[in-house]
Coordinates of N, CA, C and O and ligand atoms in Angstrom, one line a residue:
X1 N 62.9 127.5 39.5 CA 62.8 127.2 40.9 C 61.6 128.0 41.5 O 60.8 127.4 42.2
X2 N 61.6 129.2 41.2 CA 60.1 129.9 41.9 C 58.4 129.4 41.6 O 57.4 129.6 42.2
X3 N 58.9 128.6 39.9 CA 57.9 128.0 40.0 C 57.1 127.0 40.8 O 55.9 126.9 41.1
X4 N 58.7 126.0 40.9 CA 58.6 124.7 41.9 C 57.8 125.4 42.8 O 56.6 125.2 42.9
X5 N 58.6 126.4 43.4 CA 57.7 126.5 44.9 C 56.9 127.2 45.1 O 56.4 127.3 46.1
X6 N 56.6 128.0 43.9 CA 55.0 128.2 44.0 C 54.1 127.4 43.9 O 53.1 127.6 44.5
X7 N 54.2 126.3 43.1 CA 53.5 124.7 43.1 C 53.5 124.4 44.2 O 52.3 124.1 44.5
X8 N 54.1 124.4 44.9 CA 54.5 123.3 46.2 C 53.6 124.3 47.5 O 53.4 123.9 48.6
X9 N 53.5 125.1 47.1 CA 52.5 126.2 48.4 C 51.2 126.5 47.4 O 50.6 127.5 47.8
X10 N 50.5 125.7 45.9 CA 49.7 126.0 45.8 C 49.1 127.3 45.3 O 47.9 127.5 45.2
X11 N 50.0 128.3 45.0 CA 49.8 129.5 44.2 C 49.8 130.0 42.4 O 49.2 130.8 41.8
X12 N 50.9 128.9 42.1 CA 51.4 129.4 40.8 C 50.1 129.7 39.9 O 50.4 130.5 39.0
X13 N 48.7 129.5 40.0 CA 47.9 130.0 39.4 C 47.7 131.7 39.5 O 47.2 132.4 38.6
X14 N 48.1 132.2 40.8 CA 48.0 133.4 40.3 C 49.2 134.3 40.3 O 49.3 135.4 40.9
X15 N 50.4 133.7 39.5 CA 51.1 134.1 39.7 C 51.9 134.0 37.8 O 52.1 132.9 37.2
X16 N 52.2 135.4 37.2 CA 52.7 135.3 36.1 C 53.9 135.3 36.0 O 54.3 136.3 36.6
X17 N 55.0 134.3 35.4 CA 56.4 134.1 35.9 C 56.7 135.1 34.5 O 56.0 134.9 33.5
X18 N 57.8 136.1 34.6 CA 58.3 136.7 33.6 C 59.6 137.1 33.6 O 59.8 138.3 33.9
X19 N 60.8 136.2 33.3 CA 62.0 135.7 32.8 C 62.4 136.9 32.3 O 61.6 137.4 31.4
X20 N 64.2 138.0 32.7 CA 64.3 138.8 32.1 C 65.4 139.8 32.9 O 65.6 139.7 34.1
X21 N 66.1 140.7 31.8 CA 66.9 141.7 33.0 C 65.7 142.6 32.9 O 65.0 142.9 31.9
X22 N 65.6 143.1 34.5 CA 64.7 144.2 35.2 C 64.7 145.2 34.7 O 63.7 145.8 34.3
X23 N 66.1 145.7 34.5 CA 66.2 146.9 34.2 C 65.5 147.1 32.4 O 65.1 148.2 31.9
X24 N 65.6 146.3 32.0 CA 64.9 146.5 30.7 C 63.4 145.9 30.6 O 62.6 146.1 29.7
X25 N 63.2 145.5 31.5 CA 61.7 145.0 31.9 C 60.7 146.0 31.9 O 59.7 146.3 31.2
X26 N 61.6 146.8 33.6 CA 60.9 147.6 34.0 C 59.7 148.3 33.4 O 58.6 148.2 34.0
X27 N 59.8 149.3 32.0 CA 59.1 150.0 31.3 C 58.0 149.8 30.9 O 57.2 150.7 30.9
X28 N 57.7 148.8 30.6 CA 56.6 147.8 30.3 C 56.0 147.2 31.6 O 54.9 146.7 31.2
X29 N 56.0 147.1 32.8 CA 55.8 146.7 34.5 C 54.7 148.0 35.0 O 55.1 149.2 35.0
X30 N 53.2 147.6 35.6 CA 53.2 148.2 36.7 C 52.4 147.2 37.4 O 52.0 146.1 36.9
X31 N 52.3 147.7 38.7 CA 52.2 147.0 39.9 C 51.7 147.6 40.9 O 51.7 148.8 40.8
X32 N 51.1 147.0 42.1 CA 51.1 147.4 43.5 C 52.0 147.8 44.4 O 51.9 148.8 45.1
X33 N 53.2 146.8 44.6 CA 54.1 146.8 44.8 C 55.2 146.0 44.2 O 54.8 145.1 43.4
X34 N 56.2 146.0 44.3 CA 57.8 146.0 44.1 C 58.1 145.2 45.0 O 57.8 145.6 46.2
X35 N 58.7 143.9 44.8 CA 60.0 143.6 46.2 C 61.1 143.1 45.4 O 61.2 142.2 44.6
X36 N 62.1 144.1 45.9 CA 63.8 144.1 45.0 C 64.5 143.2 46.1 O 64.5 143.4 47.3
X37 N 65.1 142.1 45.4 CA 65.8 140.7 46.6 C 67.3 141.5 45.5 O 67.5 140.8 44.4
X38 N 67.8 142.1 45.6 CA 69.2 142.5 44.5 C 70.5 141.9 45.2 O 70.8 141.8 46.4
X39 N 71.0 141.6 44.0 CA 72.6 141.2 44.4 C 73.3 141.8 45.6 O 73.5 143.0 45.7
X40 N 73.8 140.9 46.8 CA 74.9 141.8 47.6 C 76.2 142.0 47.2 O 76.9 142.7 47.9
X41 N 76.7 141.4 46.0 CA 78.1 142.1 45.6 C 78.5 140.7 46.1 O 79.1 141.2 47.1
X42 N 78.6 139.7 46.3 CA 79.4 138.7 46.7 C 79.5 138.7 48.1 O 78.9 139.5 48.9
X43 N 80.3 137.8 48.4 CA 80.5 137.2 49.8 C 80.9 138.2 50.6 O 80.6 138.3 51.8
X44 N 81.6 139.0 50.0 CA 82.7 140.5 50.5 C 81.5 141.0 51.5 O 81.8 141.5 52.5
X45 N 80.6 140.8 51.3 CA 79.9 142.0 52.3 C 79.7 141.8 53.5 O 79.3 142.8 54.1
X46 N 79.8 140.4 54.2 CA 80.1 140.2 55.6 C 81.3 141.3 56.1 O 81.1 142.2 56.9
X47 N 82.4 141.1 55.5 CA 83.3 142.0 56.2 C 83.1 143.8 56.4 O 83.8 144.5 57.0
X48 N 82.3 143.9 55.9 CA 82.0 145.7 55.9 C 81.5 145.7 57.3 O 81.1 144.6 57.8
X49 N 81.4 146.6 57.7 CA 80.9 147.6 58.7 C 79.8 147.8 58.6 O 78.9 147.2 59.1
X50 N 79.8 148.9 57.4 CA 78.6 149.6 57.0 C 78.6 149.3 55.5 O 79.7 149.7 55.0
X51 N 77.7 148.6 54.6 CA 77.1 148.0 53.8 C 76.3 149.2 53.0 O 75.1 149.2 53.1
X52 N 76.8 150.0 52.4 CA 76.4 151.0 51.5 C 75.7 150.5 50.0 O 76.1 149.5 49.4
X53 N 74.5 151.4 49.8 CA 73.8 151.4 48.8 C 74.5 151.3 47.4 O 74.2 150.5 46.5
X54 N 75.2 151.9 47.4 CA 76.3 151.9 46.6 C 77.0 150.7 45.5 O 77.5 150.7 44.4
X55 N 76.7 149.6 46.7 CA 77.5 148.3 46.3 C 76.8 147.6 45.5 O 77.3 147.0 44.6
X56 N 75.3 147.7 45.8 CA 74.1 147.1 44.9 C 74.4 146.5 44.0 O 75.6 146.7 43.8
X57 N 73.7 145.2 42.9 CA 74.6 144.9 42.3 C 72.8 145.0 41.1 O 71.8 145.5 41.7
X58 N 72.6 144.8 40.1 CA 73.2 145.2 38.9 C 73.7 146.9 38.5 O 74.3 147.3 37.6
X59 N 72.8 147.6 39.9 CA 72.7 149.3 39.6 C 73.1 149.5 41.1 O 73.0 148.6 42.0
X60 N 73.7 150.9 41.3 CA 73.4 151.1 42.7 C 71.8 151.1 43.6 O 70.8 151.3 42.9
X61 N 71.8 151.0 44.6 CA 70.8 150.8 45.6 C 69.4 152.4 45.1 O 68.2 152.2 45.2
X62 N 69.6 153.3 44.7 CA 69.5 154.4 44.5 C 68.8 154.7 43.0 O 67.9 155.6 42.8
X63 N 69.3 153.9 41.8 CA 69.1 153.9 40.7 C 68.1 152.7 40.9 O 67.1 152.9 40.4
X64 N 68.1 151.7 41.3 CA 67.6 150.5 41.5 C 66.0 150.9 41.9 O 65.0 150.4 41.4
X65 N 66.2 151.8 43.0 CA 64.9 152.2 43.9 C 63.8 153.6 42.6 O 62.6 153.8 42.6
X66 N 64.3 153.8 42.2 CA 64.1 154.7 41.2 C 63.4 153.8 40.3 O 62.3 154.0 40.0
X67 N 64.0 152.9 39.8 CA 63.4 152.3 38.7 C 62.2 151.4 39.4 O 61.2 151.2 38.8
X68 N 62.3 151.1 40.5 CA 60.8 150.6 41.2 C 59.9 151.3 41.3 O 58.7 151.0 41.1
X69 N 60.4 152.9 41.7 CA 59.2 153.8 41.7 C 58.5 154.0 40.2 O 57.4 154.5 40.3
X70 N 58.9 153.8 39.1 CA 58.1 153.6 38.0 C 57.3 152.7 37.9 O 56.3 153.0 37.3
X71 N 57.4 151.5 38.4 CA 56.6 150.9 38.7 C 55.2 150.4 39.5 O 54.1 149.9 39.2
X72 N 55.7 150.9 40.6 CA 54.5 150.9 41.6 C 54.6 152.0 42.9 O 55.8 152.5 43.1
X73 N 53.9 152.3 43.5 CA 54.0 153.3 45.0 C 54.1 152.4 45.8 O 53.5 152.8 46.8
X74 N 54.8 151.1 45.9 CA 55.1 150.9 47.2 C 56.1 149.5 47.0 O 55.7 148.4 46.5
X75 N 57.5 149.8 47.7 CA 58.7 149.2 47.4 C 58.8 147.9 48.8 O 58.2 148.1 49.8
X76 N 59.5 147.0 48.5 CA 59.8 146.4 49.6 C 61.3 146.1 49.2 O 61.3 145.5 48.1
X77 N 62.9 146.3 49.9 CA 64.0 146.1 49.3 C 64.6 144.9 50.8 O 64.8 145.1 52.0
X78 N 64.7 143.7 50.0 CA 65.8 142.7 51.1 C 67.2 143.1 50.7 O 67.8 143.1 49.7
X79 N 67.7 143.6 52.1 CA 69.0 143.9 52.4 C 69.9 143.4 53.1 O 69.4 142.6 53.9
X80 N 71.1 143.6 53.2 CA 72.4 142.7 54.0 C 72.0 143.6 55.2 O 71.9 144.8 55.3
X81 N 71.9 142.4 56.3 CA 72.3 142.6 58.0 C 72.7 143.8 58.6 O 72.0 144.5 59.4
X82 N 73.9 144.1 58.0 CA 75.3 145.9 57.8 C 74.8 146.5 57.0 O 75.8 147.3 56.8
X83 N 73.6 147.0 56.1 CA 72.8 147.8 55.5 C 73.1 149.1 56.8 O 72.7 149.1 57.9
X84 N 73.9 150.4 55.7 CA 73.3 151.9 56.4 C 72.2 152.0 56.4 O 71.8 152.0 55.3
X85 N 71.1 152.1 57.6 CA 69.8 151.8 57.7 C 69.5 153.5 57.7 O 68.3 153.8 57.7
X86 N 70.7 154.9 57.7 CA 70.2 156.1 57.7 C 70.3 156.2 56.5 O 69.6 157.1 56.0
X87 N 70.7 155.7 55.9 CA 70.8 155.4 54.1 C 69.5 155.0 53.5 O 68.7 155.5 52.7
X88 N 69.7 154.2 53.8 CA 68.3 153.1 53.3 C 67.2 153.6 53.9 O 66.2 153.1 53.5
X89 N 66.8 154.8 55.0 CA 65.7 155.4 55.2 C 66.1 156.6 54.3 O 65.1 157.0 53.7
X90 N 66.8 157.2 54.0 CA 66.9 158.6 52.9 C 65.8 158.0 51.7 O 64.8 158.5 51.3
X91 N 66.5 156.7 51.4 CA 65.6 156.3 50.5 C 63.8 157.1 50.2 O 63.3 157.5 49.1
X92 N 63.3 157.0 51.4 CA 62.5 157.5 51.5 C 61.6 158.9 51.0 O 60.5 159.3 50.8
X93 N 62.9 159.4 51.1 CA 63.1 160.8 50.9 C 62.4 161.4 49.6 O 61.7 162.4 49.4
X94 N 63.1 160.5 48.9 CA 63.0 160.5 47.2 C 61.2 161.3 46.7 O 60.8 162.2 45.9
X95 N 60.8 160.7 47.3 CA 59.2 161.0 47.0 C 58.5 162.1 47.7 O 58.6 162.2 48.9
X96 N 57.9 162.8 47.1 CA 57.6 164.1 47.8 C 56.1 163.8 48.2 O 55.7 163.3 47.1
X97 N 54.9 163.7 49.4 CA 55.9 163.8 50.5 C 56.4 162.6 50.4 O 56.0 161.8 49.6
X98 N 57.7 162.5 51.3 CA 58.4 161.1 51.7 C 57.7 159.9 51.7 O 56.7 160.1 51.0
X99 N 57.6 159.1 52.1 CA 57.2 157.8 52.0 C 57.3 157.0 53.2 O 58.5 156.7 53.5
X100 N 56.4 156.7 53.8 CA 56.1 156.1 55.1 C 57.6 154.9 55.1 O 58.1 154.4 54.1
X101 N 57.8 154.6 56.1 CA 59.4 153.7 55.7 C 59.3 152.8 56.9 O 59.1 153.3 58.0
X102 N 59.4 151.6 56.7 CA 59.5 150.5 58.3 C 60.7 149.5 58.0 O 60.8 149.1 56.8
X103 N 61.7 149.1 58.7 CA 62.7 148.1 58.5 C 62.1 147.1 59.4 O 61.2 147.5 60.1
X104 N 62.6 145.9 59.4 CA 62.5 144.8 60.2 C 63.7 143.6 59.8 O 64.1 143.1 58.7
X105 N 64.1 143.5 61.1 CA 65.7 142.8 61.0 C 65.4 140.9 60.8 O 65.0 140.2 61.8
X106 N 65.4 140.4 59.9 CA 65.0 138.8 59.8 C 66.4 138.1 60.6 O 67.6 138.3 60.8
X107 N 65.7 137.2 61.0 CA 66.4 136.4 62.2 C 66.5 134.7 61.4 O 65.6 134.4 60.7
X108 N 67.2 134.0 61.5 CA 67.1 132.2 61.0 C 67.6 131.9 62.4 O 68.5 132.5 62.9
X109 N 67.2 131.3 62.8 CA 67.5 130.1 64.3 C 68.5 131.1 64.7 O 69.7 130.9 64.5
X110 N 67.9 132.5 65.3 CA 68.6 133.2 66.8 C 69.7 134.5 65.5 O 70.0 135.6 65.9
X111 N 70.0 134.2 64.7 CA 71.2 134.4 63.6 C 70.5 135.6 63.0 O 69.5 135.3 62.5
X112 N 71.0 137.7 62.9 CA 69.9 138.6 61.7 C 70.7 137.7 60.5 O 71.9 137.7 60.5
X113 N 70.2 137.4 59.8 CA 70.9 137.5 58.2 C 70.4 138.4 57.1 O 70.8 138.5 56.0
X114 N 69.4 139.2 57.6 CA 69.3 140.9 56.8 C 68.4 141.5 57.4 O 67.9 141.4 58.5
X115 N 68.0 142.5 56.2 CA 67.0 143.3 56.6 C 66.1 143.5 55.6 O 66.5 143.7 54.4
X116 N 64.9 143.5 55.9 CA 63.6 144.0 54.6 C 63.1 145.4 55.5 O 62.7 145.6 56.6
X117 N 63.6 146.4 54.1 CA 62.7 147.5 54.0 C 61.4 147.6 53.2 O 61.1 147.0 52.2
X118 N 60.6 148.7 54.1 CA 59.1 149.0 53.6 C 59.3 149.8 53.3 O 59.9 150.5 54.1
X119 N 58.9 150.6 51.8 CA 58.8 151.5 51.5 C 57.1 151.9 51.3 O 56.3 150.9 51.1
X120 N 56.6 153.1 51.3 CA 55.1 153.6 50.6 C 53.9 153.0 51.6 O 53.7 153.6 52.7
X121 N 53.1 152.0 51.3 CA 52.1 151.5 52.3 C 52.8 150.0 53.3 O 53.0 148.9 52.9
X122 N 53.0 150.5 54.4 CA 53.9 149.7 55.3 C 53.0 148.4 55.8 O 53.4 147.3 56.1
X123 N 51.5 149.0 55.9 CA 50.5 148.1 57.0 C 50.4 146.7 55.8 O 49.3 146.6 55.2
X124 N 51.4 145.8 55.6 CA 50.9 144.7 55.2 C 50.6 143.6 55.3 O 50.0 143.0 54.4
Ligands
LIG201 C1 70.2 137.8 46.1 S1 69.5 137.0 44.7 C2 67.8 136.9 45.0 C3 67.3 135.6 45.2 C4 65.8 135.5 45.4 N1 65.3 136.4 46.3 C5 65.5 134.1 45.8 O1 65.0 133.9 46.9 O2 65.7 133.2 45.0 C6 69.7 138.2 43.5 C7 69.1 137.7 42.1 O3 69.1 138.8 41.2 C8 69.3 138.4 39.9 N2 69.6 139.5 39.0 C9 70.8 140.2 39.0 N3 70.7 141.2 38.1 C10 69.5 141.1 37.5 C11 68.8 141.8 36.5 N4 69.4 142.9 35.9 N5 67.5 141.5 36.2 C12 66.9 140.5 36.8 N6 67.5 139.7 37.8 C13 68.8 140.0 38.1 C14 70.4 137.4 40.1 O4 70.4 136.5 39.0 C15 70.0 136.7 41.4 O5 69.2 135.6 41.1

């Protein structure tokens, strides 16, 4: 499917598709940046409140962000709507100094349906 639509917008040439669990990928990966789209745990996560790192799904939110920083200095993580956003800025933390951090709440016709965090170089 990502292929499709990278055809269909005209990119797939610069784009190398590589089929795989991440977490075993990883080691072998570097990059500019990172963008983690990770499992919300199922449907369950509308009903939370507060949407903890924790629930992540193949790793927690935490071990997940860790394994991106091997990869590249600058993360981007799509998140559920109810994302702890003091949470998901700790994230930041991780890196000594911290890491420049920006959220922005995505909207569909009026509707948030998540959040993308910036981690590292924000101005993109
Ligand atoms: C929320 S979806 C992301 C969808 C994607 N952003 C898109 O627009 O099609 C999460 C995806 O992570 C994949 N996934 C889960 N564990 C993974 C792993 N260990 N390695 C690679 N992909 C994984 C799932 O198969 C699923 O397609």
């Amino acid at each position: 499917m990502a292929v499709n639509n990278a055809k269909i917008y005209g990119v797939e040439k610069y784009i190398d598709f590589v089929v795989g669990d991440f977490l075993q990928l990883a080691p072998s990966l570097k990059g500019n940046v990172v963008f983690l789209s990770p499992p919300w745990g199922g449907p369950s996560y509308k009903k939370m409140e507060n949407f903890t790192l924790n629930l992540l799904k193949p790793v927690d939110g935490y071990s997940l962000f860790q394994v991106a920083q091997t990869i590249a200095p600058n993360i981007i993580m799509f998140l559920p709507r109810n994302v702890d956003v003091c949470q998901v800025e700790e994230l930041s933390w991780l890196s000594s100094p911290p890491l420049n951090f920006e959220i922005e709440e995505n909207y569909v016709r009026g509707f948030l349906k998540g959040v993308t965090a910036y981690f590292g170089n924000t101005g993109y």
